Short mmCIF file of C-alpha atoms in Angstrom, two decimals:
data_model
loop_
_atom_site.label_atom_id
_atom_site.label_comp_id
_atom_site.label_asym_id
_atom_site.label_seq_id
_atom_site.Cartn_x
_atom_site.Cartn_y
_atom_site.Cartn_z
CA UNK A 284 143.02 73.08 90.91
CA UNK A 285 141.94 74.35 87.51
CA UNK A 286 144.77 72.34 85.95
CA UNK A 287 143.54 69.16 87.62
CA UNK A 288 140.00 69.72 86.39
CA UNK A 289 141.39 70.37 82.94
CA UNK A 290 143.34 67.11 82.97
CA UNK A 291 140.38 65.03 84.13
CA UNK A 292 137.88 66.58 81.73
CA UNK A 293 140.20 66.26 78.74
CA UNK A 294 140.82 62.60 79.57
CA UNK A 295 137.07 62.00 79.77
CA UNK A 296 136.68 63.71 76.42
CA UNK A 297 139.36 61.49 74.87
CA UNK A 298 137.69 58.35 76.28
CA UNK A 299 134.30 59.41 74.95
CA UNK A 300 135.77 59.97 71.49
CA UNK A 301 137.51 56.60 71.64
CA UNK A 302 134.26 54.86 72.54
CA UNK A 303 132.51 56.39 69.55
CA UNK A 304 134.89 54.59 67.18
CA UNK A 305 133.85 51.11 68.29
CA UNK A 306 130.13 51.61 68.65
CA UNK A 307 127.99 50.11 65.92
CA UNK A 308 124.73 51.43 67.34
CA UNK A 309 124.38 54.87 65.80
CA UNK A 310 121.76 55.95 68.35
CA UNK A 311 124.38 55.47 71.06
CA UNK A 312 126.92 57.29 68.89
CA UNK A 313 124.65 60.32 68.73
CA UNK A 314 124.01 60.21 72.48
CA UNK A 315 127.74 59.96 73.18
CA UNK A 316 128.26 62.84 70.84
CA UNK A 317 125.89 64.90 73.00
CA UNK A 318 127.95 63.95 76.06
CA UNK A 319 131.07 64.86 74.13
CA UNK A 320 129.64 68.30 73.42
CA UNK A 321 128.71 68.89 77.06
CA UNK A 322 132.18 67.83 78.16
CA UNK A 323 133.80 70.17 75.71
CA UNK A 324 131.53 72.97 76.95
CA UNK A 325 132.81 72.29 80.47
CA UNK A 326 136.40 72.42 79.24
CA UNK A 327 135.69 75.70 77.48
CA UNK A 328 134.43 77.16 80.75
CA UNK A 329 137.56 75.94 82.49
CA UNK A 330 139.65 77.63 79.81
CA UNK A 331 137.81 80.94 80.39
CA UNK A 332 135.83 80.81 77.17
CA UNK A 333 132.38 81.29 78.70
CA UNK A 334 130.73 82.56 75.53
CA UNK A 335 132.03 79.61 73.56
CA UNK A 336 130.91 77.16 76.22
CA UNK A 337 127.45 78.65 76.15
CA UNK A 338 127.25 78.25 72.39
CA UNK A 339 128.63 74.72 72.45
CA UNK A 340 126.17 73.59 75.11
CA UNK A 341 123.22 75.04 73.22
CA UNK A 342 124.30 74.06 69.72
CA UNK A 343 126.41 70.94 70.05
CA UNK A 344 124.38 69.19 72.70
CA UNK A 345 121.00 70.61 71.76
CA UNK A 346 120.48 71.26 68.09
CA UNK A 347 122.95 68.89 66.46
CA UNK A 348 121.80 65.96 68.60
CA UNK A 349 118.21 66.56 67.53
CA UNK A 350 119.21 66.88 63.88
CA UNK A 351 121.30 63.70 63.97
CA UNK A 352 118.49 61.78 65.68
CA UNK A 353 115.99 62.85 63.06
CA UNK A 354 118.43 61.74 60.38
CA UNK A 355 118.75 58.37 62.10
CA UNK A 356 114.98 58.02 62.09
CA UNK A 357 115.24 57.97 58.31
CA UNK A 358 118.45 56.05 57.74
CA UNK A 359 118.29 53.33 60.39
CA UNK A 360 120.21 53.05 63.61
CA UNK A 361 122.62 50.21 62.95
CA UNK A 362 125.94 50.52 61.26
CA UNK A 363 126.68 47.44 59.21
CA UNK A 364 129.75 45.37 59.84
CA UNK A 365 132.46 46.51 57.49
CA UNK A 366 134.45 44.04 55.44
CA UNK A 367 137.42 46.33 55.04
CA UNK A 368 140.38 45.77 57.28
CA UNK A 369 140.94 48.70 59.57
CA UNK A 370 144.71 48.40 59.50
CA UNK A 371 145.38 50.91 56.74
CA UNK A 372 143.29 53.72 58.30
CA UNK A 373 144.86 52.97 61.65
CA UNK A 374 148.32 53.23 60.14
CA UNK A 375 147.52 56.52 58.42
CA UNK A 376 146.09 57.94 61.64
CA UNK A 377 149.04 56.80 63.74
CA UNK A 378 151.60 58.28 61.40
CA UNK A 379 149.73 61.58 61.08
CA UNK A 380 149.15 61.71 64.82
CA UNK A 381 152.80 61.03 65.58
CA UNK A 382 153.85 63.80 63.23
CA UNK A 383 151.40 66.21 64.86
CA UNK A 384 152.53 65.26 68.37
CA UNK A 385 156.10 65.86 67.28
CA UNK A 386 154.94 69.24 65.99
CA UNK A 387 153.34 70.22 69.30
CA UNK A 388 156.75 70.11 71.02
CA UNK A 389 157.60 73.30 69.15
CA UNK A 390 154.44 75.04 70.31
CA UNK A 391 154.65 77.61 73.07
CA UNK A 392 153.73 76.12 76.47
CA UNK A 393 150.06 76.07 77.41
CA UNK A 394 148.82 79.09 79.35
CA UNK A 395 152.00 81.15 79.28
CA UNK A 396 151.19 84.88 79.21
CA UNK A 397 154.25 85.52 77.02
CA UNK A 398 153.03 83.34 74.15
CA UNK A 399 153.13 85.02 70.72
CA UNK A 400 149.34 84.82 70.42
CA UNK A 401 148.96 87.18 73.39
CA UNK A 402 151.44 89.74 72.06
CA UNK A 403 149.69 91.10 69.03
CA UNK A 404 146.05 92.00 68.51
CA UNK A 405 144.80 90.80 71.89
CA UNK A 406 146.35 93.52 74.12
CA UNK A 407 144.63 96.17 72.04
CA UNK A 408 141.28 94.42 72.47
CA UNK A 409 141.77 93.92 76.18
CA UNK A 410 142.99 97.42 76.95
CA UNK A 411 141.09 99.55 74.45
CA UNK A 412 137.76 97.81 73.87
CA UNK A 413 136.19 98.94 77.19
CA UNK A 414 137.10 102.52 76.24
CA UNK A 415 136.48 102.46 72.50
CA UNK A 416 133.38 100.29 72.46
CA UNK A 417 132.33 100.76 76.06
CA UNK A 418 131.18 97.19 76.75
CA UNK A 419 132.43 94.97 79.56
CA UNK A 420 132.21 91.80 77.47
CA UNK A 421 135.23 91.91 75.19
CA UNK A 422 134.04 88.94 73.18
CA UNK A 423 130.93 90.86 72.16
CA UNK A 424 132.98 93.96 71.34
CA UNK A 425 135.35 92.00 69.13
CA UNK A 426 132.60 89.92 67.57
CA UNK A 427 130.24 92.74 66.73
CA UNK A 428 132.49 95.74 66.33
CA UNK A 429 136.14 95.01 65.56
CA UNK A 430 135.37 91.94 63.51
CA UNK A 431 131.94 93.03 62.27
CA UNK A 432 132.73 92.06 58.68
CA UNK A 433 133.65 88.57 59.72
CA UNK A 434 130.46 88.12 61.71
CA UNK A 435 128.41 89.39 58.78
CA UNK A 436 130.11 86.75 56.65
CA UNK A 437 129.33 84.03 59.20
CA UNK A 438 125.70 85.09 59.36
CA UNK A 439 125.50 84.86 55.59
CA UNK A 440 127.07 81.38 55.72
CA UNK A 441 124.43 80.27 58.23
CA UNK A 442 121.75 81.70 55.97
CA UNK A 443 123.27 79.93 52.95
CA UNK A 444 123.22 76.65 54.89
CA UNK A 445 119.49 77.09 55.42
CA UNK A 446 118.99 77.61 51.69
CA UNK A 447 121.03 74.48 51.07
CA UNK A 448 118.98 72.37 53.46
CA UNK A 449 115.68 73.71 52.17
CA UNK A 450 116.60 72.96 48.57
CA UNK A 451 117.52 69.42 49.56
CA UNK A 452 114.56 68.78 51.88
CA UNK A 453 111.32 70.66 51.62
CA UNK A 454 109.01 71.42 54.52
CA UNK A 455 105.51 70.35 53.69
CA UNK A 456 102.50 71.20 55.74
CA UNK A 457 100.28 68.20 56.12
CA UNK A 458 96.65 67.77 56.97
CA UNK A 459 96.04 67.05 60.62
CA UNK A 460 94.37 63.67 60.21
CA UNK A 461 97.46 62.43 58.43
CA UNK A 462 99.68 63.39 61.32
CA UNK A 463 101.27 60.38 62.97
CA UNK A 464 100.60 59.67 66.60
CA UNK A 465 103.65 60.77 68.47
CA UNK A 466 104.57 58.60 71.43
CA UNK A 467 104.66 61.74 73.52
CA UNK A 468 101.10 62.80 72.70
CA UNK A 469 99.56 61.06 75.66
CA UNK A 470 102.19 62.44 77.96
CA UNK A 471 100.24 64.65 80.36
CA UNK A 472 103.19 65.46 82.65
CA UNK A 473 105.42 66.41 79.77
CA UNK A 474 102.72 68.64 78.30
CA UNK A 475 102.20 70.53 81.53
CA UNK A 476 105.89 70.96 82.26
CA UNK A 477 106.69 71.98 78.70
CA UNK A 478 103.94 74.58 78.86
CA UNK A 479 105.48 76.00 82.03
CA UNK A 480 109.08 75.87 80.82
CA UNK A 481 108.84 77.11 77.23
CA UNK A 482 107.92 80.75 78.04
CA UNK A 483 110.85 80.89 80.46
CA UNK A 484 113.20 79.50 77.83
CA UNK A 485 112.11 82.20 75.40
CA UNK A 486 112.47 84.82 78.12
CA UNK A 487 115.95 83.51 78.83
CA UNK A 488 116.77 83.74 75.13
CA UNK A 489 115.76 87.40 75.16
CA UNK A 490 117.86 87.97 78.26
CA UNK A 491 120.86 86.35 76.58
CA UNK A 492 120.23 88.43 73.48
CA UNK A 493 120.15 91.80 75.19
CA UNK A 494 122.44 91.08 78.11
CA UNK A 495 125.16 89.76 75.79
CA UNK A 496 126.93 93.11 75.96
CA UNK A 497 127.50 92.75 79.69
CA UNK A 498 127.80 89.03 80.29
CA UNK A 499 128.23 85.88 78.27
CA UNK A 500 125.72 85.73 75.47
CA UNK A 501 124.74 87.42 72.28
CA UNK A 502 122.82 86.88 69.09
CA UNK A 503 124.20 83.46 68.22
CA UNK A 504 123.39 81.89 71.57
CA UNK A 505 120.04 83.64 71.89
CA UNK A 506 118.94 82.51 68.44
CA UNK A 507 119.82 78.92 69.21
CA UNK A 508 118.09 78.96 72.61
CA UNK A 509 114.91 80.46 71.17
CA UNK A 510 114.95 77.87 68.41
CA UNK A 511 115.45 75.15 71.03
CA UNK A 512 112.31 76.36 72.83
CA UNK A 513 110.21 75.93 69.70
CA UNK A 514 111.90 72.60 68.96
CA UNK A 515 110.91 71.42 72.44
CA UNK A 516 107.36 72.51 71.65
CA UNK A 517 107.43 70.59 68.38
CA UNK A 518 108.80 67.47 70.07
CA UNK A 519 106.22 67.47 72.84
CA UNK A 520 103.10 68.68 71.03
CA UNK A 521 103.88 67.32 67.57
CA UNK A 522 105.22 69.04 64.49
CA UNK A 523 101.85 70.14 63.01
CA UNK A 524 101.14 72.21 66.13
CA UNK A 525 104.55 73.89 65.92
CA UNK A 526 104.06 74.58 62.22
CA UNK A 527 100.84 76.33 63.14
CA UNK A 528 102.55 78.47 65.78
CA UNK A 529 105.46 79.55 63.61
CA UNK A 530 105.00 78.74 59.96
CA UNK A 531 107.97 77.87 57.72
CA UNK A 532 106.98 80.69 55.37
CA UNK A 533 107.38 83.17 58.21
CA UNK A 534 110.81 81.78 59.00
CA UNK A 535 111.82 82.08 55.37
CA UNK A 536 111.04 85.79 55.61
CA UNK A 537 112.71 86.15 59.01
CA UNK A 538 116.06 84.63 58.04
CA UNK A 539 116.98 87.07 55.25
CA UNK A 540 115.49 89.89 57.34
CA UNK A 541 118.16 89.35 60.01
CA UNK A 542 120.98 89.40 57.46
CA UNK A 543 119.51 92.51 55.84
CA UNK A 544 119.17 94.22 59.23
CA UNK A 545 122.84 93.55 59.84
CA UNK A 546 123.92 94.77 56.41
CA UNK A 547 121.67 97.82 56.56
CA UNK A 548 123.53 99.03 59.64
CA UNK A 549 126.66 98.93 57.49
CA UNK A 550 124.98 100.81 54.64
CA UNK A 551 123.53 103.36 57.04
CA UNK A 552 126.94 104.06 58.54
CA UNK A 553 128.22 104.63 55.02
CA UNK A 554 125.46 107.18 54.47
CA UNK A 555 126.49 108.89 57.68
CA UNK A 556 129.96 109.38 56.26
CA UNK A 557 131.88 106.46 57.75
CA UNK A 558 133.07 103.14 56.42
CA UNK A 559 130.89 100.03 56.12
CA UNK A 560 129.87 98.95 59.65
CA UNK A 561 131.56 101.98 61.22
CA UNK A 562 129.32 102.32 64.27
CA UNK A 563 131.06 105.46 65.50
CA UNK A 564 129.03 107.44 62.99
CA UNK A 565 125.65 106.16 64.16
CA UNK A 566 125.33 108.75 66.94
CA UNK A 567 127.01 111.96 67.94
CA UNK A 568 128.98 110.21 70.63
CA UNK A 569 131.13 107.41 69.13
CA UNK A 570 130.60 105.14 72.16
CA UNK A 571 126.82 105.59 71.92
CA UNK A 572 127.07 104.83 68.23
CA UNK A 573 128.90 101.61 69.06
CA UNK A 574 126.12 100.67 71.48
CA UNK A 575 123.38 101.22 68.92
CA UNK A 576 125.30 99.38 66.23
CA UNK A 577 126.06 96.37 68.39
CA UNK A 578 122.51 96.02 69.69
CA UNK A 579 121.06 96.15 66.19
CA UNK A 580 123.51 93.77 64.55
CA UNK A 581 123.23 91.31 67.44
CA UNK A 582 119.49 91.42 66.94
CA UNK A 583 120.03 90.69 63.24
CA UNK A 584 122.28 87.76 64.08
CA UNK A 585 119.78 86.46 66.64
CA UNK A 586 116.87 86.63 64.22
CA UNK A 587 118.78 84.89 61.43
CA UNK A 588 120.18 82.14 63.64
CA UNK A 589 116.75 81.50 65.18
CA UNK A 590 115.03 81.31 61.81
CA UNK A 591 117.75 79.16 60.24
CA UNK A 592 117.97 76.65 63.10
CA UNK A 593 114.22 76.29 63.31
CA UNK A 594 113.63 75.89 59.60
CA UNK A 595 116.43 73.32 59.40
CA UNK A 596 114.71 71.42 62.21
CA UNK A 597 111.34 71.69 60.45
CA UNK A 598 112.88 70.33 57.27
CA UNK A 599 114.38 67.32 59.05
CA UNK A 600 111.38 66.63 61.26
CA UNK A 601 108.85 66.81 58.44
CA UNK A 602 110.91 64.26 56.50
CA UNK A 603 110.76 61.89 59.44
CA UNK A 604 107.02 62.40 59.91
CA UNK A 605 106.31 61.88 56.25
CA UNK A 606 108.07 58.54 56.38
CA UNK A 607 106.02 57.53 59.39
CA UNK A 608 102.81 58.27 57.50
CA UNK A 609 103.60 56.35 54.34
CA UNK B 1268 131.52 83.12 107.89
CA UNK B 1269 133.64 80.25 109.14
CA UNK B 1270 130.56 78.29 110.14
CA UNK B 1271 128.96 78.85 106.74
CA UNK B 1272 132.09 77.62 105.00
CA UNK B 1273 132.06 74.38 106.94
CA UNK B 1274 128.36 73.91 106.33
CA UNK B 1275 128.74 74.49 102.60
CA UNK B 1276 131.69 72.12 102.50
CA UNK B 1277 129.64 69.40 104.17
CA UNK B 1278 126.72 69.99 101.82
CA UNK B 1279 129.00 69.82 98.78
CA UNK B 1280 130.63 66.62 99.98
CA UNK B 1281 127.31 64.91 100.70
CA UNK B 1282 126.04 66.12 97.31
CA UNK B 1283 129.08 64.65 95.59
CA UNK B 1284 128.52 61.40 97.47
CA UNK B 1285 124.94 61.17 96.22
CA UNK B 1286 126.03 62.02 92.71
CA UNK B 1287 128.60 59.28 92.89
CA UNK B 1288 126.12 56.68 94.15
CA UNK B 1289 123.79 57.70 91.34
CA UNK B 1290 126.50 57.07 88.78
CA UNK B 1291 127.32 53.76 90.47
CA UNK B 1292 123.69 52.74 90.35
CA UNK B 1293 123.49 53.67 86.71
CA UNK B 1294 126.28 51.22 86.01
CA UNK B 1295 125.50 48.40 88.38
CA UNK B 1296 121.73 48.09 88.47
CA UNK B 1297 120.27 45.24 86.45
CA UNK B 1298 117.63 46.79 84.20
CA UNK B 1299 116.53 50.07 82.67
CA UNK B 1300 113.91 51.08 85.25
CA UNK B 1301 116.09 50.59 88.30
CA UNK B 1302 118.80 52.54 86.54
CA UNK B 1303 116.49 55.45 85.82
CA UNK B 1304 115.41 55.32 89.44
CA UNK B 1305 119.01 55.44 90.68
CA UNK B 1306 119.96 58.25 88.35
CA UNK B 1307 116.91 60.44 88.93
CA UNK B 1308 116.52 60.13 92.70
CA UNK B 1309 120.16 60.74 93.48
CA UNK B 1310 120.37 63.43 90.83
CA UNK B 1311 117.65 65.50 92.47
CA UNK B 1312 119.07 65.22 95.98
CA UNK B 1313 122.62 65.79 94.74
CA UNK B 1314 121.66 68.90 92.79
CA UNK B 1315 119.78 70.32 95.79
CA UNK B 1316 122.74 69.73 98.10
CA UNK B 1317 125.42 70.97 95.72
CA UNK B 1318 123.52 74.11 94.73
CA UNK B 1319 122.72 74.91 98.36
CA UNK B 1320 126.37 74.43 99.19
CA UNK B 1321 127.31 76.81 96.40
CA UNK B 1322 124.73 79.35 97.55
CA UNK B 1323 126.43 79.51 100.93
CA UNK B 1324 129.68 80.38 99.15
CA UNK B 1325 128.20 83.46 97.47
CA UNK B 1326 127.89 86.93 98.98
CA UNK B 1327 124.07 86.63 98.92
CA UNK B 1328 123.72 88.84 95.87
CA UNK B 1329 122.65 88.33 92.28
CA UNK B 1330 124.62 85.09 92.05
CA UNK B 1331 122.55 83.55 94.85
CA UNK B 1332 119.39 84.45 92.98
CA UNK B 1333 120.75 82.85 89.82
CA UNK B 1334 121.57 79.66 91.73
CA UNK B 1335 118.07 79.61 93.20
CA UNK B 1336 116.63 79.87 89.70
CA UNK B 1337 118.87 77.06 88.46
CA UNK B 1338 117.72 74.90 91.38
CA UNK B 1339 114.10 75.74 90.67
CA UNK B 1340 114.36 74.75 87.02
CA UNK B 1341 116.31 71.61 87.80
CA UNK B 1342 113.62 70.63 90.29
CA UNK B 1343 111.04 70.91 87.52
CA UNK B 1344 112.94 69.50 84.57
CA UNK B 1345 114.97 66.60 85.88
CA UNK B 1346 112.07 64.57 87.37
CA UNK B 1347 110.13 65.29 84.20
CA UNK B 1348 112.98 63.99 82.08
CA UNK B 1349 113.21 60.79 84.12
CA UNK B 1350 109.46 60.36 83.97
CA UNK B 1351 109.47 60.88 80.22
CA UNK B 1352 112.30 58.38 79.82
CA UNK B 1353 110.56 55.71 81.87
CA UNK B 1354 107.21 56.29 80.22
CA UNK B 1355 108.72 56.19 76.74
CA UNK B 1356 110.35 52.89 77.64
CA UNK B 1357 106.96 51.50 78.71
CA UNK B 1358 105.43 52.87 75.56
CA UNK B 1359 108.14 51.13 73.55
CA UNK B 1360 107.31 47.82 75.27
CA UNK B 1361 110.22 47.48 77.68
CA UNK B 1362 109.36 45.34 80.72
CA UNK B 1363 110.89 45.37 84.17
CA UNK B 1364 112.69 42.23 85.36
CA UNK B 1365 109.82 40.67 87.40
CA UNK B 1366 107.39 41.32 84.56
CA UNK B 1367 109.58 39.73 81.94
CA UNK B 1368 110.11 36.73 84.25
CA UNK B 1369 106.36 36.33 84.62
CA UNK B 1370 105.95 36.56 80.88
CA UNK B 1371 108.50 33.83 80.38
CA UNK B 1372 106.74 31.55 82.88
CA UNK B 1373 103.39 32.11 81.23
CA UNK B 1374 104.59 31.37 77.76
CA UNK C 864 155.83 67.09 85.11
CA UNK C 865 155.65 70.66 83.92
CA UNK C 866 156.55 69.41 80.44
CA UNK C 867 153.44 67.23 80.48
CA UNK C 868 151.24 70.01 81.82
CA UNK C 869 152.56 72.41 79.20
CA UNK C 870 151.60 70.19 76.31
CA UNK C 871 148.82 67.96 77.63
CA UNK C 872 146.08 70.04 76.03
CA UNK C 873 147.73 69.90 72.64
CA UNK C 874 148.24 66.17 72.85
CA UNK C 875 144.61 65.57 73.69
CA UNK C 876 143.70 67.83 70.78
CA UNK C 877 145.85 65.74 68.45
CA UNK C 878 144.33 62.55 69.85
CA UNK C 879 140.78 63.82 69.30
CA UNK C 880 141.63 65.03 65.85
CA UNK C 881 143.04 61.64 64.91
CA UNK C 882 140.02 59.88 66.42
CA UNK C 883 137.74 61.97 64.26
CA UNK C 884 139.97 61.39 61.25
CA UNK C 885 139.96 57.65 61.86
CA UNK C 886 136.16 57.56 62.07
CA UNK C 887 135.89 59.56 58.85
CA UNK C 888 138.18 57.30 56.84
CA UNK C 889 137.24 53.93 58.34
CA UNK C 890 133.49 54.14 58.96
CA UNK C 891 131.14 52.97 56.24
CA UNK C 892 128.06 54.64 57.56
CA UNK C 893 127.68 58.24 56.45
CA UNK C 894 126.00 59.41 59.66
CA UNK C 895 128.94 58.06 61.64
CA UNK C 896 131.28 59.84 59.27
CA UNK C 897 129.50 63.10 60.07
CA UNK C 898 129.92 62.39 63.79
CA UNK C 899 133.63 61.82 63.15
CA UNK C 900 133.83 65.07 61.24
CA UNK C 901 132.22 66.85 64.18
CA UNK C 902 134.74 65.35 66.59
CA UNK C 903 137.52 66.59 64.34
CA UNK C 904 135.90 70.01 64.29
CA UNK C 905 135.59 70.16 68.07
CA UNK C 906 139.26 69.27 68.42
CA UNK C 907 140.14 72.32 66.37
CA UNK C 908 137.92 74.42 68.64
CA UNK C 909 139.74 72.98 71.62
CA UNK C 910 143.11 73.88 70.09
CA UNK C 911 142.11 77.50 69.57
CA UNK C 912 140.63 77.90 73.03
CA UNK C 913 143.67 76.22 74.63
CA UNK C 914 145.92 78.71 72.89
CA UNK C 915 143.82 81.62 74.14
CA UNK C 916 144.08 80.60 77.78
CA UNK C 917 146.37 82.59 80.07
CA UNK C 918 147.24 80.90 83.37
CA UNK C 919 145.72 82.90 86.21
CA UNK C 920 143.57 84.92 83.82
CA UNK C 921 139.80 85.17 83.91
CA UNK C 922 137.09 85.20 81.28
CA UNK C 923 137.37 88.30 79.07
CA UNK C 924 134.57 90.24 80.73
CA UNK C 925 135.74 93.42 82.42
CA UNK C 926 135.50 93.21 86.20
CA UNK C 927 136.77 95.76 88.68
CA UNK C 928 140.18 94.90 90.02
CA UNK C 929 141.09 92.18 87.53
CA UNK C 930 144.15 92.81 85.37
CA UNK C 931 144.78 89.52 83.59
CA UNK C 932 142.29 88.31 81.01
CA UNK C 933 142.42 85.38 78.63
CA UNK C 934 142.71 86.21 74.96
CA UNK C 935 139.24 87.09 73.58
CA UNK C 936 140.13 86.67 69.92
CA UNK C 937 140.06 82.84 69.70
CA UNK C 938 136.76 82.89 71.59
CA UNK C 939 135.19 85.09 68.94
CA UNK C 940 136.48 82.94 66.10
CA UNK C 941 135.29 79.71 67.68
CA UNK C 942 131.93 81.05 68.81
CA UNK C 943 130.95 81.81 65.24
CA UNK C 944 132.62 78.62 64.00
CA UNK C 945 130.40 76.48 66.24
CA UNK C 946 127.19 77.95 64.82
CA UNK C 947 128.50 77.76 61.27
CA UNK C 948 129.63 74.20 62.04
CA UNK C 949 126.15 73.03 63.00
CA UNK C 950 124.71 74.74 59.93
CA UNK C 951 127.12 72.95 57.61
CA UNK C 952 126.59 69.67 59.49
CA UNK C 953 122.89 70.00 58.84
CA UNK C 954 123.56 70.42 55.12
CA UNK C 955 125.60 67.21 55.26
CA UNK C 956 122.82 65.38 57.07
CA UNK C 957 120.28 66.65 54.54
CA UNK C 958 122.47 65.27 51.76
CA UNK C 959 122.56 61.93 53.56
CA UNK C 960 118.77 61.84 53.67
CA UNK C 961 118.65 62.47 49.93
CA UNK C 962 121.27 59.79 49.33
CA UNK C 963 119.21 57.35 51.36
CA UNK C 964 116.18 58.15 49.24
CA UNK C 965 118.05 57.85 45.96
CA UNK C 966 120.13 54.75 46.66
CA UNK C 967 118.28 53.11 49.53
CA UNK C 968 121.35 52.90 51.72
CA UNK C 969 123.79 55.06 53.64
CA UNK C 970 126.56 52.48 53.79
CA UNK C 971 129.40 53.66 51.65
CA UNK C 972 130.44 50.33 50.14
CA UNK C 973 126.86 49.42 49.25
CA UNK C 974 125.90 52.40 47.12
CA UNK C 975 129.22 52.28 45.36
CA UNK C 976 128.11 48.95 43.92
CA UNK C 977 124.71 50.22 42.88
CA UNK C 978 126.47 53.11 41.14
CA UNK C 979 128.44 50.58 39.13
CA UNK C 980 125.25 48.78 38.26
CA UNK C 981 123.90 51.92 36.64
#
């Protein structure tokens, strides 16, 4: 049954991607891209990657759609007819694709438990991580403990992306009377429902943050969900209101704070006589130490991702609003 | 248990049927507002039926509670989303078919 | 039939990758190029997750009485890659906004000409 679902969903994904090629309306492209993200999240669930699916649904369908739409608000929604012939790209793609398809024949069959990928590091993670780290969710154990360095690097990359966006586009706080009239301002129903929903979304983000050790979730997902709550607020009540609730300055402090929190756990474990990010040294009992370490670094990740996603959104949205004013 | 299984199967099937008709309506209906109507009405009934069907499959533990919460939030958010869509379309100046016909006759 | 089932996932991955590649090299509009890039990216995610799947396994969260789990390692790599991916995409989109402001267009062939004019 799972195989059948897999086949159908993958075919739908392929069709969605194919449709994107021929669309000239970029608004529809972005919407289809959101559908594409949701479909891939479903496929990830079907392939047992629940954490990944969670992230894809929150990030791919939520944040990137909003960012692309706010870019479209500035660049226009129509793609112009191209004068180039599309034969050469098509040829290149066909040849490359044929070569890759030929290459897949040498790959180990899908889903076989004897594949090389399952023979090396993975058995150690699956057998030892519940004992060594003491968490049921292996993805969190690997993410935060075994591959802690890697995750620190990723968090720094996310932080660097925020710096990049903020140097390219600045967030400017505007006077209220300048603020454009959002089409959603007169939307009583939306206001009421958003007011009811947003606290629950933030609560859910906290649940995902702190329950990530036991179920799907963790800092990355929680940060994105919390950012999505504030983005919803900004979309419904207007950007100036959101800027008043959480100011960009505050976010610019929060983002490095998360990275520093993460790194300081590493430094602290060095002071306690271990290696960088060696959580075993954080408490007398190594497993307790792992627990403390993982909770703190996940919190650091969550804070950074939240601050980065939200300030990127602020940067994009304030560009769009400024254009509306002028 | 046997009875519950049959009941949940029936609920799931009817839910899938409504979901399917919603999708059909989305494709076949003539203008934006009828399409929103088709999608939203069938979506709410389909989600109620499917989630209830799934609830009957659980052991009435934490998972049931989670499904109830999902249902609750869907009941709040999906009509709101349809409402917001339709209202934004009005705000943007989109007319329903009879209205645009009338406009044509007047002009 | 089992041959198809064994490789279907990889073929779809290759198809998606080539779709994204095609959009990147053939589209003129920069926003569409970014969408193509994202499709390419997702196909790589799909490849990793497909490789991590074990038939009959469950999600890598320890449950009493379950012996077979899918491989958690690709999940970790891809989870972080998705978040990093949206961060880098946003940098790309920010660049597009600046390009629009500097050249007045986001169509590739158009601002090439205005570059020549300078």
